[in-house]
Coordinates of C-alpha atoms and ligand atoms in Angstrom, one line a residue:
M565 CA -11.9 10.6 -24.9
Q566 CA -9.7 10.1 -21.6
N567 CA -10.4 8.3 -18.0
R568 CA -12.4 5.0 -19.5
L569 CA -12.0 1.9 -18.2
I570 CA -9.9 -0.3 -20.1
I571 CA -11.0 -3.6 -20.6
D572 CA -10.3 -6.2 -23.6
G573 CA -7.4 -3.7 -24.5
A574 CA -9.9 -1.0 -25.5
A575 CA -11.0 2.6 -23.6
V576 CA -14.7 1.7 -23.1
P577 CA -17.1 4.3 -21.8
A578 CA -18.8 2.2 -18.4
A579 CA -22.1 0.0 -19.8
S580 CA -24.6 2.6 -17.3
G581 CA -22.8 5.2 -19.2
Q582 CA -22.3 6.9 -16.3
T583 CA -19.5 8.9 -14.6
F584 CA -18.3 10.2 -11.0
P585 CA -15.7 13.4 -10.6
T586 CA -12.5 13.0 -9.5
L587 CA -11.0 16.4 -7.0
N588 CA -7.9 18.0 -6.6
P589 CA -7.2 17.6 -2.6
A590 CA -5.1 21.1 -2.8
T591 CA -7.8 22.9 -4.1
G592 CA -11.6 20.7 -3.3
E593 CA -12.3 21.4 -7.1
T594 CA -13.2 18.8 -9.8
L595 CA -9.8 17.9 -12.2
T596 CA -12.2 15.5 -14.2
E597 CA -15.1 13.2 -14.2
V598 CA -14.0 9.1 -15.1
A599 CA -16.1 6.3 -15.9
R600 CA -17.7 4.7 -13.0
A601 CA -17.3 0.7 -12.9
G602 CA -20.7 -1.2 -12.7
A603 CA -21.0 -4.7 -11.9
E604 CA -22.1 -4.7 -15.9
D605 CA -18.3 -3.3 -16.4
V606 CA -17.1 -6.2 -14.3
E607 CA -18.6 -8.8 -16.1
R608 CA -17.0 -7.8 -18.6
A609 CA -13.6 -7.3 -18.1
V610 CA -13.1 -11.0 -16.0
A611 CA -14.8 -12.5 -19.1
A612 CA -11.9 -10.5 -21.3
A613 CA -9.0 -11.3 -18.4
R614 CA -10.2 -15.3 -18.5
A615 CA -10.2 -15.3 -22.3
A616 CA -6.7 -14.0 -22.0
M617 CA -6.0 -16.2 -19.5
D618 CA -7.2 -19.6 -21.6
K619 CA -6.1 -18.5 -24.7
G620 CA -4.5 -16.2 -27.5
P621 CA -1.0 -14.8 -27.3
W622 CA -0.4 -14.6 -23.1
A623 CA -1.6 -18.1 -22.8
S624 CA 0.9 -19.4 -24.8
M625 CA 4.0 -16.5 -24.1
D626 CA 6.5 -17.6 -22.3
G627 CA 8.0 -16.1 -18.5
A628 CA 11.4 -14.5 -20.7
A629 CA 9.0 -13.1 -22.7
R630 CA 6.2 -11.7 -20.0
G631 CA 9.6 -10.0 -18.4
Q632 CA 10.6 -8.3 -21.1
L633 CA 6.7 -6.8 -21.5
L634 CA 7.1 -5.7 -18.4
W635 CA 10.5 -4.5 -18.2
K636 CA 9.4 -2.7 -21.3
L637 CA 6.7 -0.8 -19.2
G638 CA 9.1 -0.3 -16.6
E639 CA 10.9 1.7 -19.4
R640 CA 7.8 3.9 -20.5
M641 CA 6.9 4.6 -17.1
L642 CA 9.9 5.7 -16.4
A643 CA 10.2 8.0 -19.6
E644 CA 7.5 9.9 -18.6
T645 CA 7.8 10.2 -14.8
Q646 CA 7.2 13.5 -15.2
A647 CA 4.1 13.7 -16.7
L648 CA 2.9 10.6 -13.9
A649 CA 4.0 12.3 -11.2
E650 CA 2.4 15.6 -12.2
L651 CA -0.9 13.2 -12.3
E652 CA -0.6 11.4 -9.4
T653 CA 0.1 15.1 -7.5
R654 CA -2.9 16.0 -8.6
D655 CA -4.8 13.9 -7.6
S656 CA -4.0 13.1 -4.6
G657 CA -2.3 15.7 -3.6
K658 CA 0.5 14.2 -3.0
T659 CA 4.0 15.9 -3.2
I660 CA 5.8 16.3 -6.4
R661 CA 8.5 15.6 -4.6
D662 CA 7.5 12.4 -3.8
T663 CA 5.8 11.6 -7.2
S664 CA 8.4 12.7 -9.4
G665 CA 11.0 11.1 -6.9
G666 CA 9.4 8.1 -5.1
D667 CA 5.9 6.8 -6.5
V668 CA 6.7 6.6 -10.3
P669 CA 10.3 5.2 -10.6
G670 CA 9.6 3.4 -7.5
A671 CA 6.6 1.9 -9.5
A672 CA 8.5 1.4 -12.9
R673 CA 11.5 0.0 -10.6
C674 CA 8.7 -3.3 -9.1
F675 CA 7.9 -3.4 -12.8
Q676 CA 11.1 -4.1 -13.9
Y677 CA 11.8 -5.9 -10.7
F678 CA 9.3 -8.4 -11.2
A679 CA 9.8 -8.6 -15.2
G680 CA 13.3 -10.4 -13.7
W681 CA 11.1 -12.7 -11.7
A682 CA 9.0 -13.8 -15.0
D683 CA 11.4 -16.7 -16.5
K684 CA 12.6 -17.5 -13.1
I685 CA 9.3 -19.3 -11.1
Q686 CA 9.9 -22.5 -11.4
G687 CA 8.8 -26.1 -9.6
D688 CA 10.6 -29.3 -8.0
V689 CA 11.6 -32.5 -8.5
N690 CA 10.5 -34.5 -5.1
P691 CA 12.5 -37.8 -3.8
V692 CA 9.3 -39.9 -3.9
S693 CA 9.4 -44.1 -3.7
G694 CA 9.0 -45.8 -6.2
P695 CA 9.4 -46.4 -10.0
F696 CA 7.7 -42.6 -10.3
L697 CA 9.1 -39.0 -11.1
N698 CA 7.6 -36.2 -9.2
Y699 CA 7.6 -33.0 -9.6
T700 CA 6.1 -29.5 -9.1
R701 CA 5.0 -26.4 -11.2
R702 CA 3.9 -22.8 -10.1
E703 CA 1.2 -22.4 -12.2
P704 CA -0.9 -19.0 -12.2
V705 CA -3.8 -18.4 -10.4
G706 CA -5.9 -17.3 -12.8
V707 CA -7.5 -13.9 -12.8
V708 CA -6.7 -11.8 -10.3
G709 CA -8.9 -8.9 -9.0
A710 CA -7.2 -6.4 -7.7
V711 CA -8.3 -3.2 -5.1
I712 CA -5.9 -1.2 -4.2
P713 CA -5.9 2.2 -2.1
W714 CA -5.6 6.1 -2.7
N715 CA -2.5 6.6 -1.0
F716 CA -0.2 5.4 -3.0
P717 CA -1.6 5.0 -5.9
I718 CA 0.1 4.4 -9.4
L719 CA 2.6 2.3 -6.6
M720 CA 0.5 -0.4 -5.6
A721 CA -1.0 -0.7 -9.0
A722 CA 3.1 -1.6 -9.6
W723 CA 2.5 -3.6 -6.2
K724 CA -0.3 -6.2 -7.5
L725 CA 0.3 -5.6 -11.7
G726 CA 3.8 -6.5 -11.4
P727 CA 3.9 -9.8 -9.1
A728 CA 0.5 -11.1 -11.2
L729 CA 1.6 -10.7 -14.7
A730 CA 5.8 -11.6 -13.9
A731 CA 3.3 -14.9 -12.6
G732 CA 1.7 -15.4 -16.0
N733 CA -2.3 -14.3 -14.3
T734 CA -4.3 -11.5 -16.2
V735 CA -5.8 -8.6 -14.3
V736 CA -8.5 -6.4 -13.3
L737 CA -7.4 -3.4 -11.3
K738 CA -9.7 -1.4 -9.3
P739 CA -8.3 1.7 -8.3
A740 CA -9.8 3.5 -5.1
E741 CA -12.5 6.2 -6.0
Q742 CA -10.1 9.1 -4.6
T743 CA -7.3 8.8 -6.8
P744 CA -8.4 6.6 -10.5
L745 CA -5.9 8.8 -12.8
T746 CA -2.9 7.0 -12.9
A747 CA -4.0 3.8 -12.7
I748 CA -6.1 4.5 -16.7
R749 CA -2.8 5.8 -17.5
L750 CA -1.1 2.7 -16.6
G751 CA -3.7 0.5 -18.2
E752 CA -3.1 2.6 -21.8
L753 CA 0.5 2.3 -21.6
A754 CA 0.5 -1.6 -20.4
L755 CA -1.3 -1.7 -24.6
E756 CA 0.6 0.6 -26.2
V757 CA 4.5 -1.7 -24.8
G758 CA 2.4 -4.4 -26.2
F759 CA 0.5 -6.6 -23.5
P760 CA -2.4 -8.5 -25.1
P761 CA -5.8 -7.6 -24.5
G762 CA -7.4 -8.4 -21.7
V763 CA -4.0 -8.9 -19.4
V764 CA -4.6 -5.5 -18.0
N765 CA -8.3 -4.6 -17.4
V766 CA -8.6 -1.4 -15.4
L767 CA -12.3 0.1 -13.4
P768 CA -12.5 2.9 -12.1
G769 CA -15.2 3.3 -9.7
F770 CA -16.3 2.9 -6.0
G771 CA -16.0 -0.3 -3.6
E772 CA -19.2 -1.0 -2.7
E773 CA -19.9 -0.9 -6.6
A774 CA -17.4 -2.4 -8.8
G775 CA -14.7 -3.5 -6.2
A776 CA -17.5 -5.7 -4.3
A777 CA -18.6 -6.6 -7.8
L778 CA -15.1 -8.3 -8.4
V779 CA -14.7 -10.1 -5.1
R780 CA -17.7 -11.6 -5.3
H781 CA -17.4 -12.6 -9.0
P782 CA -16.9 -16.4 -9.3
G783 CA -14.5 -16.6 -12.4
V784 CA -12.0 -13.9 -10.1
N785 CA -9.6 -16.8 -8.9
K786 CA -7.6 -13.8 -6.1
I787 CA -8.3 -10.7 -4.6
A788 CA -5.3 -8.9 -3.6
F789 CA -5.7 -6.0 -1.9
T790 CA -4.7 -3.2 0.1
G791 CA -6.8 -0.6 1.9
S792 CA -8.2 -0.6 5.4
T793 CA -8.7 -3.4 7.9
E794 CA -12.4 -2.9 8.1
V795 CA -12.7 -3.5 4.7
G796 CA -9.7 -6.4 4.7
K797 CA -12.4 -8.1 6.7
L798 CA -15.7 -7.9 4.6
I799 CA -13.2 -8.7 1.5
Q800 CA -12.0 -11.9 3.2
R801 CA -15.5 -12.9 4.4
E802 CA -17.0 -12.6 1.0
A803 CA -14.6 -14.3 -0.7
A804 CA -14.5 -17.3 1.5
A805 CA -18.0 -18.2 -0.3
T806 CA -16.1 -18.7 -3.9
L807 CA -12.6 -19.8 -1.8
K808 CA -10.5 -17.5 -3.8
R809 CA -7.1 -16.9 -2.5
V810 CA -7.0 -13.5 -0.9
T811 CA -4.1 -11.2 0.1
L812 CA -4.7 -8.6 2.4
E813 CA -2.5 -5.4 3.2
L814 CA -4.1 -3.5 6.0
G815 CA -4.0 -0.8 8.8
G816 CA -1.2 -0.6 11.4
K817 CA -0.8 1.5 14.3
S818 CA 3.3 1.4 13.9
P819 CA 5.5 1.6 17.4
N820 CA 8.5 3.8 16.7
I821 CA 10.6 2.9 20.5
V822 CA 13.5 5.3 20.9
F823 CA 15.6 4.0 23.7
A824 CA 18.2 6.7 25.5
D825 CA 21.2 5.3 24.3
A826 CA 20.1 6.1 20.7
D827 CA 21.4 8.7 18.1
L828 CA 19.0 11.4 18.9
E829 CA 19.3 13.3 16.1
Q830 CA 18.8 10.4 13.6
A831 CA 16.1 9.3 15.7
V832 CA 14.2 12.7 15.9
R833 CA 14.7 12.8 11.5
G834 CA 13.5 9.1 12.0
A835 CA 10.2 10.3 13.8
L836 CA 9.3 12.9 11.4
T837 CA 9.6 10.7 8.8
G838 CA 7.4 8.0 10.0
I839 CA 4.5 10.1 11.2
F840 CA 4.8 13.2 8.5
Y841 CA 5.6 11.2 5.3
N842 CA 3.0 11.7 2.8
Q843 CA 0.9 13.6 5.3
G844 CA 0.5 10.3 7.4
Q845 CA -1.6 8.5 5.6
V846 CA 0.9 5.4 5.4
C847 CA -0.1 1.9 6.7
T848 CA 3.1 1.9 8.4
A849 CA 3.3 5.1 9.4
G850 CA 5.3 5.5 12.9
S851 CA 1.9 6.8 15.1
R852 CA 2.8 5.8 18.2
L853 CA 6.2 7.1 19.3
L854 CA 7.6 5.3 22.6
L855 CA 10.3 7.5 23.6
E856 CA 12.2 6.2 27.1
R857 CA 11.5 8.5 30.0
S858 CA 14.8 9.9 30.7
V859 CA 15.5 10.9 27.4
H860 CA 11.2 12.1 26.8
D861 CA 11.9 15.9 27.6
A862 CA 14.5 16.6 25.3
F863 CA 13.6 14.2 22.7
L864 CA 10.2 16.1 22.4
A865 CA 11.8 19.8 21.9
K866 CA 13.6 18.5 19.4
L867 CA 10.9 17.0 17.7
L868 CA 8.4 19.8 18.3
D869 CA 11.5 21.8 16.6
G870 CA 11.3 19.1 13.7
A871 CA 7.1 19.4 13.1
S872 CA 7.0 23.4 12.8
K873 CA 9.3 23.2 10.1
M874 CA 7.1 21.2 8.0
Q875 CA 4.3 23.2 6.9
P876 CA 2.3 21.5 4.0
G877 CA 2.0 23.9 0.9
D878 CA 1.0 23.2 -2.5
P879 CA 1.6 19.7 -4.0
L880 CA 3.3 20.6 -6.9
S881 CA 5.8 23.1 -5.3
P882 CA 8.9 21.3 -5.4
K883 CA 9.6 22.8 -2.2
S884 CA 6.8 21.3 -0.6
R885 CA 7.6 18.0 1.8
M886 CA 3.6 17.7 3.1
G887 CA 0.7 18.0 1.0
P888 CA -2.7 18.4 2.0
L889 CA -5.2 15.0 2.9
V890 CA -6.7 13.3 0.5
S891 CA -10.5 13.9 0.9
Q892 CA -12.8 15.9 2.8
Q893 CA -13.9 13.0 4.5
Q894 CA -10.4 12.2 5.3
L895 CA -9.6 16.0 6.6
E896 CA -12.9 15.0 8.7
R897 CA -11.8 12.0 10.6
V898 CA -8.3 13.6 11.2
L899 CA -10.1 15.8 12.9
G900 CA -12.3 13.8 14.3
Y901 CA -9.3 12.3 15.9
V902 CA -7.3 15.3 17.2
A903 CA -10.8 16.1 19.5
K904 CA -10.7 12.5 20.9
G905 CA -7.5 13.2 21.6
K906 CA -7.7 16.2 23.4
A907 CA -11.3 14.9 25.5
E908 CA -9.9 11.7 26.6
G909 CA -6.6 13.7 28.2
A910 CA -3.8 13.7 26.2
R911 CA -2.4 17.1 25.5
L912 CA -2.1 18.7 22.1
E913 CA 1.4 20.0 21.7
V914 CA 1.5 21.1 18.0
G915 CA -0.8 21.5 15.0
G916 CA -4.6 19.7 15.3
E917 CA -6.2 22.6 12.8
R918 CA -6.3 22.6 9.3
V919 CA -4.8 25.3 7.6
G920 CA -6.7 27.8 5.2
D921 CA -10.1 27.0 4.0
K922 CA -9.1 25.4 0.6
G923 CA -7.9 22.4 0.1
Y924 CA -7.4 19.7 3.1
F925 CA -4.3 21.1 4.5
V926 CA -3.7 19.6 8.3
P927 CA 0.5 20.6 9.8
P928 CA 1.8 18.1 12.4
T929 CA 0.6 17.3 15.1
V930 CA 1.4 15.9 18.3
F931 CA 0.2 14.5 21.7
T932 CA 2.0 14.5 24.3
G933 CA 0.6 12.2 27.6
V934 CA -0.4 9.8 25.3
R935 CA -1.9 6.2 27.2
N936 CA -1.8 3.4 24.8
D937 CA -5.2 3.0 25.8
M938 CA -6.5 6.0 24.2
T939 CA -8.6 5.6 20.5
I940 CA -5.3 7.6 19.8
A941 CA -3.0 4.8 20.9
R942 CA -5.9 2.0 19.3
E943 CA -7.2 3.5 15.9
E944 CA -5.3 4.4 12.7
I945 CA -6.0 7.9 11.9
F946 CA -4.4 7.8 8.6
G947 CA -3.4 11.1 9.4
P948 CA -0.4 13.7 10.4
V949 CA -1.1 12.8 14.3
L950 CA 1.6 11.1 16.7
S951 CA 0.9 10.2 19.6
V952 CA 4.1 10.4 22.0
I953 CA 3.9 7.2 25.1
P954 CA 6.7 7.7 27.2
F955 CA 7.8 3.9 29.3
D956 CA 10.9 3.0 31.6
D957 CA 12.5 -0.3 30.6
V958 CA 12.8 -2.7 27.3
A959 CA 9.6 -5.0 28.8
E960 CA 7.8 -2.3 29.2
A961 CA 8.6 -0.6 25.7
T962 CA 8.0 -4.0 24.1
R963 CA 4.9 -4.6 25.9
I964 CA 2.9 -1.2 24.6
A965 CA 4.3 -1.8 21.4
N966 CA 2.3 -5.0 20.8
D967 CA -0.6 -4.1 22.6
T968 CA -2.7 -3.2 19.7
I969 CA -4.6 -5.4 17.1
Y970 CA -2.1 -4.4 14.1
G971 CA 1.3 -5.5 13.4
L972 CA 2.5 -4.4 10.0
A973 CA 5.8 -2.5 11.1
A974 CA 7.8 -1.5 13.8
A975 CA 10.5 0.7 14.1
V976 CA 14.4 0.3 17.3
W977 CA 16.2 3.4 17.9
T978 CA 19.9 2.2 20.4
R979 CA 23.1 2.2 20.3
D980 CA 23.0 -1.4 22.0
I981 CA 23.6 -4.1 19.2
G982 CA 22.2 -7.1 21.2
K983 CA 18.8 -5.0 22.6
A984 CA 18.1 -4.1 19.0
H985 CA 17.6 -7.5 17.9
A986 CA 16.3 -8.9 21.1
V987 CA 13.4 -6.1 20.6
A988 CA 13.2 -6.8 16.6
H989 CA 12.5 -10.4 17.5
A990 CA 9.9 -9.7 20.8
I991 CA 8.3 -7.3 18.6
Q992 CA 5.3 -8.7 17.1
A993 CA 5.4 -7.3 13.2
G994 CA 5.9 -8.2 9.7
T995 CA 8.3 -4.9 9.3
V996 CA 10.9 -3.7 12.1
W997 CA 13.3 -1.4 11.6
V998 CA 16.6 -0.7 13.5
N999 CA 17.7 3.2 13.2
T1000 CA 16.2 3.5 10.5
Y1001 CA 12.3 4.4 9.1
M1002 CA 10.0 3.4 6.4
N1003 CA 12.4 1.5 4.2
S1004 CA 10.5 -0.5 1.8
Q1005 CA 12.3 -2.1 -1.4
N1006 CA 11.2 -4.3 -3.6
A1007 CA 13.6 -7.5 -2.7
S1008 CA 12.2 -7.4 0.4
P1009 CA 8.6 -8.8 1.9
F1010 CA 6.1 -6.6 3.0
G1011 CA 3.0 -7.8 5.2
G1012 CA 1.5 -7.8 8.7
Y1013 CA 1.2 -9.8 11.9
K1014 CA -2.2 -10.3 13.3
Q1015 CA -5.1 -7.5 11.8
S1016 CA -2.8 -6.1 9.3
G1017 CA -2.5 -8.5 6.8
V1018 CA -2.9 -12.0 5.6
G1019 CA 0.6 -13.0 3.2
R1020 CA 3.5 -11.2 1.8
E1021 CA 4.0 -9.2 -0.8
L1022 CA 7.5 -8.0 -2.8
G1023 CA 10.4 -10.2 -3.0
S1024 CA 10.3 -14.1 -3.3
S1025 CA 7.4 -14.4 -1.2
F1026 CA 5.1 -13.6 -4.6
I1027 CA 5.4 -16.8 -5.9
E1028 CA 3.6 -18.3 -3.1
H1029 CA 0.4 -16.0 -3.6
Y1030 CA 0.4 -15.5 -7.2
T1031 CA 0.8 -19.0 -8.3
E1032 CA -1.4 -22.5 -7.6
L1033 CA 1.1 -25.5 -7.3
K1034 CA 0.5 -28.6 -9.3
S1035 CA 2.3 -32.1 -8.3
V1036 CA 2.6 -34.4 -11.0
W1037 CA 3.4 -38.1 -11.3
V1038 CA 5.0 -40.3 -13.7
R1039 CA 5.6 -44.1 -14.0
M1040 CA 8.4 -45.0 -14.9
G1041 CA 8.3 -49.1 -14.5
Ligands
LIG340 P1 -10.0 3.8 2.7 O1 -10.6 3.6 4.0 O2 -8.2 4.4 3.2 O3 -10.5 4.9 1.6 P2 -10.8 1.7 2.0 O4 -10.4 0.4 2.2 O5 -12.3 1.8 2.2 O6 -9.8 2.5 2.5 O7 -10.5 1.4 0.3 C1 -9.4 0.6 -0.4 C2 -9.6 0.0 -1.6 O8 -11.2 -0.8 -0.9 C3 -10.5 1.4 -2.4 O9 -10.6 1.1 -3.7 C4 -12.2 1.1 -2.4 O10 -13.0 1.2 -3.0 C5 -12.4 -0.1 -2.0 N1 -13.3 -0.7 -1.3 C6 -14.5 -0.1 -0.2 N2 -14.9 -1.1 0.0 C7 -15.0 -1.5 -1.1 C8 -16.1 -3.1 -0.5 N3 -16.9 -3.0 -0.4 N4 -15.4 -4.1 -1.5 C9 -14.5 -4.2 -2.5 N5 -13.6 -3.2 -2.5 C10 -14.0 -2.3 -1.6

């Protein structure tokens, strides 16, 4: 039977026998039932992950062999791109264009990037005094609990599994309850390409149930979490009880700053992608568009023209550039913010209403006349809702950009190279784009300042977060 938990190399039902439905957000209908992991399943999965860590083939496998497995997993995913992309699209509402061209090959390439790292994780020899040799080793942290969201399901699974496995850890992965299907398939593929039992365990289930049990479990050494800032704070508090290592990739309210001297055509495209890509369900979404006042009206006209051409449609159609939001709850949340924006005096220029009565479709929505202290400029909406805020000079733009609890990403559009770098340095964010938006590659570190997170993913920074550093002293005289 499909859609089971993956524990210790086998697909098994939940100990409780319970299942939960996962829906197709384009229709609101149930796609399939999925085994619902609970605390007992977390117990079993952590025990399996611990056993695989301590003994058996994984424990003695060298980095090169781990790298080969990771590479093979990437290859296997690429061979199955279309099937994985369709599964992802049905479960999440992401367009097939994005899942087949972005998420699935991106996830495969993430595994292959980390395959290359697996035999290049090394220590140092340190210049200590006396008749001693002192060297450091980078050892795996141990059992990693990975808790991931629904906006990039297979990609986030790869962002956690790739580095964790490259560094020699074992993993218990809990996908989001809205989008469990590709994670389960990924767990099956990992077994097929030869990862030993217990190395990759997958527990579909709910956050407060399986997720919370994983975060509390004393046998889990590290939690790698991507999700809301609210749950991130909860996880950090819970993890403190056992001093688990924690990396958190959380929310954002990213400023997208357009100066009058920018290439405005390019900046309009960047602004549209920045907020409407993936229906705005992106932690780095450029949800605050800061426009220099002298180009405000001209820019807005182009922006609204572009937005009106980006209507959401059937995510399985290759023509669709936008799909539905992921759930009824998300639909209500987004429409709630639209109502709040209107009530607080922002001007709704376009969008703001559900499209149709089947599925959770919301069109591009743009508010102007937004002040940075309005709710729609302060809180993460996670939907296709843009707040346009005018500014007069560099100092004001920077002040508004940094006036947020978040610090995940930002963009600056200008032809003035000095201004571009000065603003990039002044902004408190983990990623700053200049004359571009949304770029992400495996070689570049990703993470947040302030309440957008703790730690960095991707690039070489994973070594710090997925290994313990051991110092070994040897007397030589
Ligand atoms: P969103 O609000 O976007 O759904 P969440 O932060 O609620 O994001 O969810 C991200 C992930 O965190 C999901 O896998 C979810 O099941 C999980 N999660 C939610 N609440 C908890 C919790 N209390 N403990 C552990 N994981 C949780």
